[in-house]
Amino acid sequence: MGRFFLPLAGIFLLLLPLDGASLRDGSDMLSPRAAEEFFRRGAELVAEAGETVRVTVDGTPVCIAAAGDGFLLTFCGRTISITSTMDPLQPIDADLPLAPFDLFCPFFRWPDVCYEGPGTALGRTAQRFTATATNGWTVRVWLDAKFYYPLCWELRDANRLLFRRLRLRSIAQNSNGEWCMRRMQIIGDGRTVTIMAAP
């Protein structure tokens, strides 16, 4: 099986075991070059093509498989292909309240990135960034200083109105002793969606 670079670090990568490599411990400001490298690292995490994770989304069992430059989601007896060419903010399906944006986190590829410095998010040391799309939408993202994954992000429209947010609520060790996401929430479209690692 060939390896591929996921263009973004969304839900799928939060469910993969974390290896713990880091540039810095997050206690100091990064240099401009190190900050850019740190942010772009989130777009270069590698997964095996065909690798799968199982979650529940508001109680619905979902299997997410890496496929080419996208994902295959299997739920409620159906499989849906998710690609980066889809409308990023349209719900994937009436039975699955996720959007492609949640899986792809396209802000890792937006050209305009501003490093805001070290901080904390959800009790963990983080590096803070703001990324801006060509249409004026922005995402403020807190990346875990050790593992590079997004602890939380907030998507705002061109008028700076909050549109969508993700919060990683807890991580836990699996049976192999690897640290992975246990619970996260996505808030948007007037609802809160809870995503749990499958038991």
Short mmCIF file of C-alpha atoms in Angstrom, two decimals:
data_model
loop_
_atom_site.label_atom_id
_atom_site.label_comp_id
_atom_site.label_asym_id
_atom_site.label_seq_id
_atom_site.Cartn_x
_atom_site.Cartn_y
_atom_site.Cartn_z
CA MET A 1 0.00 0.00 0.00
CA GLY A 2 1.35 3.40 -0.91
CA ARG A 3 1.58 6.24 1.55
CA PHE A 4 0.04 9.61 0.82
CA PHE A 5 0.20 13.02 2.39
CA LEU A 6 -3.11 14.17 3.76
CA PRO A 7 -3.47 17.79 2.74
CA LEU A 8 -5.09 18.58 6.08
CA ALA A 9 -5.22 17.35 9.64
CA GLY A 10 -8.84 16.91 10.55
CA ILE A 11 -10.87 14.36 12.45
CA PHE A 12 -9.14 11.43 10.79
CA LEU A 13 -5.68 12.41 12.03
CA LEU A 14 -6.92 13.19 15.53
CA LEU A 15 -7.93 9.54 15.74
CA LEU A 16 -4.55 8.19 14.70
CA PRO A 17 -1.94 7.42 17.37
CA LEU A 18 0.19 10.44 18.27
CA ASP A 19 3.94 10.02 18.02
CA GLY A 20 4.97 13.06 20.06
CA ALA A 21 7.66 14.61 17.88
CA SER A 22 7.91 18.38 18.31
CA LEU A 23 9.89 21.43 17.28
CA ARG A 24 9.68 23.15 20.64
CA ASP A 25 7.97 22.62 23.95
CA GLY A 26 5.68 25.59 23.31
CA SER A 27 6.96 27.66 26.22
CA ASP A 28 8.73 30.24 24.03
CA MET A 29 7.89 32.21 20.91
CA LEU A 30 8.88 30.48 17.72
CA SER A 31 10.96 32.32 15.15
CA PRO A 32 8.99 33.28 12.01
CA ARG A 33 10.55 30.43 10.06
CA ALA A 34 9.98 27.88 12.84
CA ALA A 35 6.38 29.07 13.24
CA GLU A 36 5.67 28.56 9.55
CA GLU A 37 7.32 25.12 9.66
CA PHE A 38 5.30 24.21 12.75
CA PHE A 39 2.01 25.22 11.13
CA ARG A 40 2.74 23.51 7.81
CA ARG A 41 3.71 20.33 9.67
CA GLY A 42 0.00 19.89 10.41
CA ALA A 43 -0.59 19.50 6.67
CA GLU A 44 2.09 16.86 6.25
CA LEU A 45 0.98 14.17 8.65
CA VAL A 46 1.01 10.85 6.85
CA ALA A 47 -1.53 8.04 6.93
CA GLU A 48 -1.58 4.75 5.09
CA ALA A 49 -3.98 4.67 2.15
CA GLY A 50 -6.85 2.46 3.26
CA GLU A 51 -6.22 3.02 6.97
CA THR A 52 -9.48 3.24 8.88
CA VAL A 53 -10.80 4.57 12.16
CA ARG A 54 -14.17 4.01 13.79
CA VAL A 55 -16.11 6.69 15.62
CA THR A 56 -19.62 7.52 16.69
CA VAL A 57 -21.11 10.83 15.54
CA ASP A 58 -23.97 11.74 17.87
CA GLY A 59 -24.31 8.01 18.54
CA THR A 60 -24.21 6.89 14.89
CA PRO A 61 -21.35 4.42 14.15
CA VAL A 62 -19.12 5.72 11.36
CA CYS A 63 -16.08 4.17 9.69
CA ILE A 64 -13.65 6.67 8.13
CA ALA A 65 -11.12 5.32 5.62
CA ALA A 66 -8.31 7.25 3.94
CA ALA A 67 -8.78 6.97 0.17
CA GLY A 68 -6.57 8.74 -2.36
CA ASP A 69 -6.79 12.44 -1.56
CA GLY A 70 -10.04 12.08 0.38
CA PHE A 71 -12.07 9.79 2.61
CA LEU A 72 -14.69 7.06 2.43
CA LEU A 73 -17.32 7.32 5.17
CA THR A 74 -19.46 4.27 5.88
CA PHE A 75 -22.53 4.71 8.07
CA CYS A 76 -26.19 3.60 8.16
CA GLY A 77 -25.42 0.91 5.55
CA ARG A 78 -24.05 3.38 2.99
CA THR A 79 -20.59 4.52 1.87
CA ILE A 80 -19.99 8.10 0.75
CA SER A 81 -16.82 9.43 -0.91
CA ILE A 82 -15.62 12.77 0.48
CA THR A 83 -13.26 14.81 -1.69
CA SER A 84 -11.65 18.22 -1.35
CA THR A 85 -13.64 19.48 -4.37
CA MET A 86 -16.96 19.26 -2.50
CA ASP A 87 -18.59 22.33 -0.96
CA PRO A 88 -16.61 22.44 2.31
CA LEU A 89 -19.45 23.70 4.50
CA GLN A 90 -22.41 21.70 3.19
CA PRO A 91 -23.46 18.79 5.43
CA ILE A 92 -22.16 15.49 4.12
CA ASP A 93 -25.55 13.81 4.53
CA ALA A 94 -28.87 14.38 6.29
CA ASP A 95 -27.99 11.47 8.60
CA LEU A 96 -24.43 12.67 9.31
CA PRO A 97 -24.02 16.24 10.63
CA LEU A 98 -20.43 16.71 9.48
CA ALA A 99 -19.06 18.89 6.69
CA PRO A 100 -16.03 18.22 4.46
CA PHE A 101 -14.35 21.18 6.23
CA ASP A 102 -14.37 19.16 9.47
CA LEU A 103 -12.42 16.34 7.84
CA PHE A 104 -10.07 18.33 5.61
CA CYS A 105 -9.35 21.43 7.75
CA PRO A 106 -8.40 23.38 4.59
CA PHE A 107 -6.90 26.27 6.56
CA PHE A 108 -3.60 24.39 6.61
CA ARG A 109 -3.34 25.22 2.89
CA TRP A 110 -4.51 28.83 3.02
CA PRO A 111 -1.72 31.15 1.90
CA ASP A 112 -2.04 33.88 4.54
CA VAL A 113 -0.97 32.64 7.99
CA CYS A 114 -0.21 34.77 11.04
CA TYR A 115 1.58 33.34 14.08
CA GLU A 116 0.13 34.68 17.33
CA GLY A 117 2.48 33.02 19.80
CA PRO A 118 2.36 30.37 22.51
CA GLY A 119 -0.62 29.86 24.77
CA THR A 120 -2.83 27.18 26.21
CA ALA A 121 -6.01 25.53 24.98
CA LEU A 122 -8.09 22.92 26.75
CA GLY A 123 -5.39 22.64 29.41
CA ARG A 124 -2.56 21.88 26.98
CA THR A 125 0.35 23.96 25.73
CA ALA A 126 -0.45 25.27 22.27
CA GLN A 127 0.85 27.46 19.47
CA ARG A 128 -1.74 29.92 18.14
CA PHE A 129 -2.22 30.88 14.49
CA THR A 130 -4.74 32.70 12.31
CA ALA A 131 -5.13 31.62 8.68
CA THR A 132 -7.04 33.69 6.11
CA ALA A 133 -8.62 32.43 2.89
CA THR A 134 -8.74 34.44 -0.32
CA ASN A 135 -12.47 35.07 0.26
CA GLY A 136 -11.78 36.76 3.61
CA TRP A 137 -12.85 33.87 5.84
CA THR A 138 -10.48 33.24 8.76
CA VAL A 139 -9.68 30.39 11.09
CA ARG A 140 -8.01 30.87 14.43
CA VAL A 141 -6.37 27.60 15.39
CA TRP A 142 -4.60 26.36 18.49
CA LEU A 143 -2.15 23.57 17.61
CA ASP A 144 -0.92 21.23 20.31
CA ALA A 145 2.71 22.19 20.92
CA LYS A 146 3.83 18.56 21.11
CA PHE A 147 1.71 16.68 18.59
CA TYR A 148 0.80 19.38 15.99
CA TYR A 149 -2.89 18.48 15.94
CA PRO A 150 -5.59 21.13 16.34
CA LEU A 151 -6.88 21.33 19.90
CA CYS A 152 -9.52 23.74 18.69
CA TRP A 153 -10.30 26.01 15.79
CA GLU A 154 -12.83 28.74 15.06
CA LEU A 155 -14.04 29.57 11.56
CA ARG A 156 -15.29 33.12 10.97
CA ASP A 157 -16.82 34.55 7.83
CA ALA A 158 -15.64 37.70 6.03
CA ASN A 159 -17.68 39.79 8.51
CA ARG A 160 -15.88 38.10 11.43
CA LEU A 161 -19.02 36.28 12.57
CA LEU A 162 -18.36 32.91 14.19
CA PHE A 163 -19.56 30.20 11.79
CA ARG A 164 -18.14 26.89 13.04
CA ARG A 165 -15.79 25.61 15.72
CA LEU A 166 -14.10 22.40 16.81
CA ARG A 167 -13.10 21.52 20.36
CA LEU A 168 -11.03 18.46 21.25
CA ARG A 169 -12.45 17.55 24.64
CA SER A 170 -10.33 14.58 25.71
CA ILE A 171 -7.61 12.19 24.63
CA ALA A 172 -6.94 8.75 26.07
CA GLN A 173 -4.59 5.81 25.73
CA ASN A 174 -5.84 2.90 23.66
CA SER A 175 -5.18 -0.78 24.40
CA ASN A 176 -1.75 -0.47 22.74
CA GLY A 177 -0.78 2.43 25.01
CA GLU A 178 -1.06 4.96 22.16
CA TRP A 179 -2.63 8.38 22.76
CA CYS A 180 -5.63 9.16 20.55
CA MET A 181 -8.71 11.36 20.51
CA ARG A 182 -11.45 10.19 22.83
CA ARG A 183 -14.10 12.91 22.45
CA MET A 184 -14.48 16.09 20.41
CA GLN A 185 -17.28 18.47 19.57
CA ILE A 186 -18.10 20.48 16.47
CA ILE A 187 -20.38 23.47 16.95
CA GLY A 188 -22.10 24.95 13.91
CA ASP A 189 -25.42 25.25 12.11
CA GLY A 190 -27.12 25.82 15.46
CA ARG A 191 -26.13 22.45 16.91
CA THR A 192 -23.34 20.69 18.76
CA VAL A 193 -22.12 17.41 17.30
CA THR A 194 -20.24 15.01 19.60
CA ILE A 195 -17.69 12.64 18.08
CA MET A 196 -16.39 9.76 20.16
CA ALA A 197 -13.74 7.16 19.43
CA ALA A 198 -15.46 3.81 18.98
CA PRO A 199 -15.03 1.45 21.95
#
